[in-house]
């Protein structure tokens, strides 16, 4: 199997971002927004058709570039600081542990991933296929009650050969 980096490389949808200056306070946010605008114009999609996959490092950097407010729920003794949900031009930004340097994968253009990578994915071309139906698994008994876990297996699959999205490679964060 190949990852999205290899798929986007085959589809000529890799944009090298290693030389982009991120010295301005909102440079990363504006650069990703410009790339989203290009995808919207190029592929005739809407923001609801797209989602963005990032590393936790990029997500944190985007969070820091936005005016963030501390939030507290009524009657709660805790304050949450930072973005709970982050969108750029209406496109959700989803952080994942899978976007990082992978030591065990075959290099694509001399790299095996980076925490500075961003993937703009199209829901029409990149489906989330269920590998198994939802299931319930018994864990055991505690006292008089049974404990169960619910789950399912899924995988993001590229049906377009890397043609209907973008791989923004190697932001220097």
PDB file of C-alpha atoms in Angstrom:
ATOM      1  CA  UNK A   1       0.000   0.000   0.000  1.00  0.00           C
ATOM      2  CA  UNK A   2       1.044   3.578  -0.594  1.00  0.00           C
ATOM      3  CA  UNK A   3       0.227   6.651   1.424  1.00  0.00           C
ATOM      4  CA  UNK A   4      -1.384   9.854   0.248  1.00  0.00           C
ATOM      5  CA  UNK A   5       2.041  11.425  -0.357  1.00  0.00           C
ATOM      6  CA  UNK A   6       2.775   8.812  -3.047  1.00  0.00           C
ATOM      7  CA  UNK A   7      -0.729   9.137  -4.535  1.00  0.00           C
ATOM      8  CA  UNK A   8      -0.488  12.927  -4.805  1.00  0.00           C
ATOM      9  CA  UNK A   9       3.023  12.592  -6.252  1.00  0.00           C
ATOM     10  CA  UNK A  10       1.633  10.346  -9.032  1.00  0.00           C
ATOM     11  CA  UNK A  11      -1.162  12.860  -9.665  1.00  0.00           C
ATOM     12  CA  UNK A  12       1.280  15.823  -9.816  1.00  0.00           C
ATOM     13  CA  UNK A  13      -0.524  17.483  -6.898  1.00  0.00           C
ATOM     14  CA  UNK A  14       2.484  18.056  -4.632  1.00  0.00           C
ATOM     15  CA  UNK A  15       3.344  21.652  -3.749  1.00  0.00           C
ATOM     16  CA  UNK A  16       6.711  22.141  -2.027  1.00  0.00           C
ATOM     17  CA  UNK A  17       6.229  24.543   0.885  1.00  0.00           C
ATOM     18  CA  UNK A  18       9.680  24.263   2.450  1.00  0.00           C
ATOM     19  CA  UNK A  19      10.686  27.738   1.224  1.00  0.00           C
ATOM     20  CA  UNK A  20       7.487  29.554   2.290  1.00  0.00           C
ATOM     21  CA  UNK A  21       8.219  32.279   4.829  1.00  0.00           C
ATOM     22  CA  UNK A  22       6.129  31.881   7.960  1.00  0.00           C
ATOM     23  CA  UNK A  23       7.508  34.955   9.691  1.00  0.00           C
ATOM     24  CA  UNK A  24       4.214  36.918   9.603  1.00  0.00           C
ATOM     25  CA  UNK A  25       1.779  36.277  12.440  1.00  0.00           C
ATOM     26  CA  UNK A  26      -0.782  34.570  10.173  1.00  0.00           C
ATOM     27  CA  UNK A  27       1.380  33.429   7.219  1.00  0.00           C
ATOM     28  CA  UNK A  28       0.572  29.713   7.502  1.00  0.00           C
ATOM     29  CA  UNK A  29      -3.160  30.368   7.732  1.00  0.00           C
ATOM     30  CA  UNK A  30      -3.130  32.660   4.679  1.00  0.00           C
ATOM     31  CA  UNK A  31      -1.014  30.258   2.626  1.00  0.00           C
ATOM     32  CA  UNK A  32      -3.298  27.286   3.300  1.00  0.00           C
ATOM     33  CA  UNK A  33      -6.327  29.503   2.605  1.00  0.00           C
ATOM     34  CA  UNK A  34      -4.861  30.436  -0.799  1.00  0.00           C
ATOM     35  CA  UNK A  35      -4.336  26.744  -1.613  1.00  0.00           C
ATOM     36  CA  UNK A  36      -7.934  25.950  -0.618  1.00  0.00           C
ATOM     37  CA  UNK A  37      -9.139  28.753  -2.882  1.00  0.00           C
ATOM     38  CA  UNK A  38      -7.129  27.216  -5.738  1.00  0.00           C
ATOM     39  CA  UNK A  39      -8.667  23.773  -5.105  1.00  0.00           C
ATOM     40  CA  UNK A  40     -12.174  25.275  -5.002  1.00  0.00           C
ATOM     41  CA  UNK A  41     -11.621  27.003  -8.352  1.00  0.00           C
ATOM     42  CA  UNK A  42      -9.763  24.137 -10.034  1.00  0.00           C
ATOM     43  CA  UNK A  43     -11.964  21.169  -9.154  1.00  0.00           C
ATOM     44  CA  UNK A  44     -15.445  22.718  -9.015  1.00  0.00           C
ATOM     45  CA  UNK A  45     -16.049  21.719  -5.407  1.00  0.00           C
ATOM     46  CA  UNK A  46     -17.486  23.496  -2.377  1.00  0.00           C
ATOM     47  CA  UNK A  47     -15.911  23.819   1.077  1.00  0.00           C
ATOM     48  CA  UNK A  48     -18.276  21.110   2.336  1.00  0.00           C
ATOM     49  CA  UNK A  49     -16.620  18.689  -0.143  1.00  0.00           C
ATOM     50  CA  UNK A  50     -13.168  19.182   1.389  1.00  0.00           C
ATOM     51  CA  UNK A  51     -11.304  18.432   4.585  1.00  0.00           C
ATOM     52  CA  UNK A  52      -7.724  19.127   5.633  1.00  0.00           C
ATOM     53  CA  UNK A  53      -5.447  16.606   7.307  1.00  0.00           C
ATOM     54  CA  UNK A  54      -2.570  18.011   9.355  1.00  0.00           C
ATOM     55  CA  UNK A  55      -0.142  16.975  12.038  1.00  0.00           C
ATOM     56  CA  UNK A  56      -0.765  18.086  15.594  1.00  0.00           C
ATOM     57  CA  UNK A  57       2.150  20.530  15.176  1.00  0.00           C
ATOM     58  CA  UNK A  58       0.554  22.307  12.193  1.00  0.00           C
ATOM     59  CA  UNK A  59      -2.829  22.313  13.944  1.00  0.00           C
ATOM     60  CA  UNK A  60      -1.224  23.935  16.993  1.00  0.00           C
ATOM     61  CA  UNK A  61       0.519  26.533  14.813  1.00  0.00           C
ATOM     62  CA  UNK A  62      -2.789  27.403  13.106  1.00  0.00           C
ATOM     63  CA  UNK A  63      -4.457  27.590  16.506  1.00  0.00           C
ATOM     64  CA  UNK A  64      -1.753  30.014  17.672  1.00  0.00           C
ATOM     65  CA  UNK A  65      -2.247  32.231  14.597  1.00  0.00           C
ATOM     66  CA  UNK A  66      -5.937  32.720  15.347  1.00  0.00           C
ATOM     67  CA  UNK A  67      -7.321  34.934  18.089  1.00  0.00           C
ATOM     68  CA  UNK A  68      -8.135  32.248  20.605  1.00  0.00           C
ATOM     69  CA  UNK A  69     -10.427  32.756  23.566  1.00  0.00           C
ATOM     70  CA  UNK A  70     -10.578  30.769  26.774  1.00  0.00           C
ATOM     71  CA  UNK A  71     -13.950  29.100  27.243  1.00  0.00           C
ATOM     72  CA  UNK A  72     -15.719  27.839  30.299  1.00  0.00           C
ATOM     73  CA  UNK A  73     -19.009  26.022  30.492  1.00  0.00           C
ATOM     74  CA  UNK A  74     -21.698  27.249  32.870  1.00  0.00           C
ATOM     75  CA  UNK A  75     -21.302  25.540  36.218  1.00  0.00           C
ATOM     76  CA  UNK A  76     -17.965  23.935  35.335  1.00  0.00           C
ATOM     77  CA  UNK A  77     -14.727  24.411  37.206  1.00  0.00           C
ATOM     78  CA  UNK A  78     -12.495  24.165  34.139  1.00  0.00           C
ATOM     79  CA  UNK A  79     -11.408  26.526  31.376  1.00  0.00           C
ATOM     80  CA  UNK A  80     -10.607  25.276  27.876  1.00  0.00           C
ATOM     81  CA  UNK A  81      -7.943  27.265  26.021  1.00  0.00           C
ATOM     82  CA  UNK A  82      -7.470  26.579  22.311  1.00  0.00           C
ATOM     83  CA  UNK A  83      -9.580  25.649  19.344  1.00  0.00           C
ATOM     84  CA  UNK A  84     -12.015  22.784  19.748  1.00  0.00           C
ATOM     85  CA  UNK A  85     -12.897  22.863  16.059  1.00  0.00           C
ATOM     86  CA  UNK A  86     -10.824  24.671  13.473  1.00  0.00           C
ATOM     87  CA  UNK A  87     -11.956  25.489   9.927  1.00  0.00           C
ATOM     88  CA  UNK A  88     -10.340  27.499   7.147  1.00  0.00           C
ATOM     89  CA  UNK A  89     -12.822  28.953   4.624  1.00  0.00           C
ATOM     90  CA  UNK A  90     -15.399  26.505   5.993  1.00  0.00           C
ATOM     91  CA  UNK A  91     -13.104  23.502   5.455  1.00  0.00           C
ATOM     92  CA  UNK A  92     -12.513  21.481   8.644  1.00  0.00           C
ATOM     93  CA  UNK A  93      -8.922  20.990   9.784  1.00  0.00           C
ATOM     94  CA  UNK A  94      -8.441  17.522  11.257  1.00  0.00           C
ATOM     95  CA  UNK A  95      -5.212  16.797  13.139  1.00  0.00           C
ATOM     96  CA  UNK A  96      -3.931  13.239  13.049  1.00  0.00           C
ATOM     97  CA  UNK A  97      -0.972  11.315  14.416  1.00  0.00           C
ATOM     98  CA  UNK A  98      -0.477   9.755  10.965  1.00  0.00           C
ATOM     99  CA  UNK A  99       1.052  12.903   9.440  1.00  0.00           C
ATOM    100  CA  UNK A 100       4.650  12.758  10.619  1.00  0.00           C
ATOM    101  CA  UNK A 101       8.024  11.392   9.595  1.00  0.00           C
ATOM    102  CA  UNK A 102       7.628   7.673   8.915  1.00  0.00           C
ATOM    103  CA  UNK A 103      10.848   5.713   9.262  1.00  0.00           C
ATOM    104  CA  UNK A 104       9.503   2.450   7.815  1.00  0.00           C
ATOM    105  CA  UNK A 105       7.981   3.730   4.541  1.00  0.00           C
ATOM    106  CA  UNK A 106       9.641   3.960   1.143  1.00  0.00           C
ATOM    107  CA  UNK A 107      10.707   7.574   0.507  1.00  0.00           C
ATOM    108  CA  UNK A 108       8.679   9.719  -1.908  1.00  0.00           C
ATOM    109  CA  UNK A 109      10.917  12.350  -3.545  1.00  0.00           C
ATOM    110  CA  UNK A 110      13.551  11.881  -0.847  1.00  0.00           C
ATOM    111  CA  UNK A 111      11.215  12.196   2.132  1.00  0.00           C
ATOM    112  CA  UNK A 112       9.052   9.913   4.221  1.00  0.00           C
ATOM    113  CA  UNK A 113       6.744  12.556   5.613  1.00  0.00           C
ATOM    114  CA  UNK A 114       7.057  15.504   7.936  1.00  0.00           C
ATOM    115  CA  UNK A 115       5.143  17.190  10.724  1.00  0.00           C
ATOM    116  CA  UNK A 116       4.974  20.164   8.329  1.00  0.00           C
ATOM    117  CA  UNK A 117       2.840  18.333   5.746  1.00  0.00           C
ATOM    118  CA  UNK A 118      -0.765  19.327   4.978  1.00  0.00           C
ATOM    119  CA  UNK A 119      -3.226  17.340   2.866  1.00  0.00           C
ATOM    120  CA  UNK A 120      -6.293  18.965   1.299  1.00  0.00           C
ATOM    121  CA  UNK A 121      -8.605  16.051   0.573  1.00  0.00           C
ATOM    122  CA  UNK A 122     -11.783  15.914  -1.489  1.00  0.00           C
ATOM    123  CA  UNK A 123     -14.604  13.804  -0.010  1.00  0.00           C
ATOM    124  CA  UNK A 124     -15.783  12.915  -3.511  1.00  0.00           C
ATOM    125  CA  UNK A 125     -12.413  11.411  -4.426  1.00  0.00           C
ATOM    126  CA  UNK A 126     -11.121  10.346  -0.996  1.00  0.00           C
ATOM    127  CA  UNK A 127     -13.671   8.120   0.665  1.00  0.00           C
ATOM    128  CA  UNK A 128     -13.583   6.707   4.170  1.00  0.00           C
ATOM    129  CA  UNK A 129     -14.377   3.086   3.525  1.00  0.00           C
ATOM    130  CA  UNK A 130     -15.590   0.798   6.284  1.00  0.00           C
ATOM    131  CA  UNK A 131     -13.420  -2.303   6.491  1.00  0.00           C
ATOM    132  CA  UNK A 132     -15.770  -4.060   8.889  1.00  0.00           C
ATOM    133  CA  UNK A 133     -19.288  -3.376  10.107  1.00  0.00           C
ATOM    134  CA  UNK A 134     -19.723  -1.834  13.557  1.00  0.00           C
ATOM    135  CA  UNK A 135     -19.263  -4.494  16.223  1.00  0.00           C
ATOM    136  CA  UNK A 136     -19.682  -5.013  19.955  1.00  0.00           C
ATOM    137  CA  UNK A 137     -17.020  -6.853  21.928  1.00  0.00           C
ATOM    138  CA  UNK A 138     -17.535  -8.073  25.494  1.00  0.00           C
ATOM    139  CA  UNK A 139     -14.717  -7.010  27.823  1.00  0.00           C
ATOM    140  CA  UNK A 140     -15.748  -8.759  30.997  1.00  0.00           C
ATOM    141  CA  UNK A 141     -17.880  -8.489  34.068  1.00  0.00           C
ATOM    142  CA  UNK A 142     -17.516  -5.949  36.865  1.00  0.00           C
ATOM    143  CA  UNK A 143     -19.803  -6.715  39.765  1.00  0.00           C
ATOM    144  CA  UNK A 144     -23.235  -7.447  38.339  1.00  0.00           C
ATOM    145  CA  UNK A 145     -22.703  -5.532  35.100  1.00  0.00           C
ATOM    146  CA  UNK A 146     -21.132  -6.526  31.820  1.00  0.00           C
ATOM    147  CA  UNK A 147     -18.665  -4.197  30.126  1.00  0.00           C
ATOM    148  CA  UNK A 148     -18.665  -3.883  26.338  1.00  0.00           C
ATOM    149  CA  UNK A 149     -16.839  -1.876  23.732  1.00  0.00           C
ATOM    150  CA  UNK A 150     -18.227  -0.746  20.374  1.00  0.00           C
ATOM    151  CA  UNK A 151     -16.017  -0.161  17.355  1.00  0.00           C
ATOM    152  CA  UNK A 152     -15.473  -0.414  13.634  1.00  0.00           C
ATOM    153  CA  UNK A 153     -12.529  -0.368  11.257  1.00  0.00           C
ATOM    154  CA  UNK A 154     -12.169   2.194   8.493  1.00  0.00           C
ATOM    155  CA  UNK A 155      -9.567   3.522   6.114  1.00  0.00           C
ATOM    156  CA  UNK A 156      -9.271   6.662   3.967  1.00  0.00           C
ATOM    157  CA  UNK A 157      -9.004   5.552   0.329  1.00  0.00           C
ATOM    158  CA  UNK A 158      -7.971   7.638  -2.691  1.00  0.00           C
ATOM    159  CA  UNK A 159     -10.076   6.833  -5.762  1.00  0.00           C
ATOM    160  CA  UNK A 160      -8.608   9.546  -8.009  1.00  0.00           C
ATOM    161  CA  UNK A 161      -4.922   8.667  -8.226  1.00  0.00           C
ATOM    162  CA  UNK A 162      -4.031  11.873  -6.386  1.00  0.00           C
ATOM    163  CA  UNK A 163      -5.702  14.215  -8.854  1.00  0.00           C
ATOM    164  CA  UNK A 164      -8.470  15.908  -6.825  1.00  0.00           C
ATOM    165  CA  UNK A 165      -6.672  17.337  -3.818  1.00  0.00           C
ATOM    166  CA  UNK A 166      -3.325  18.779  -2.798  1.00  0.00           C
ATOM    167  CA  UNK A 167      -0.311  17.731  -0.802  1.00  0.00           C
ATOM    168  CA  UNK A 168       1.366  20.794   0.724  1.00  0.00           C
ATOM    169  CA  UNK A 169       4.765  19.357   1.498  1.00  0.00           C
ATOM    170  CA  UNK A 170       7.118  20.396   4.256  1.00  0.00           C
ATOM    171  CA  UNK A 171       6.124  23.678   5.896  1.00  0.00           C
ATOM    172  CA  UNK A 172       9.030  24.752   8.140  1.00  0.00           C
ATOM    173  CA  UNK A 173       7.245  25.034  11.457  1.00  0.00           C
TER     174      UNK A 173
END
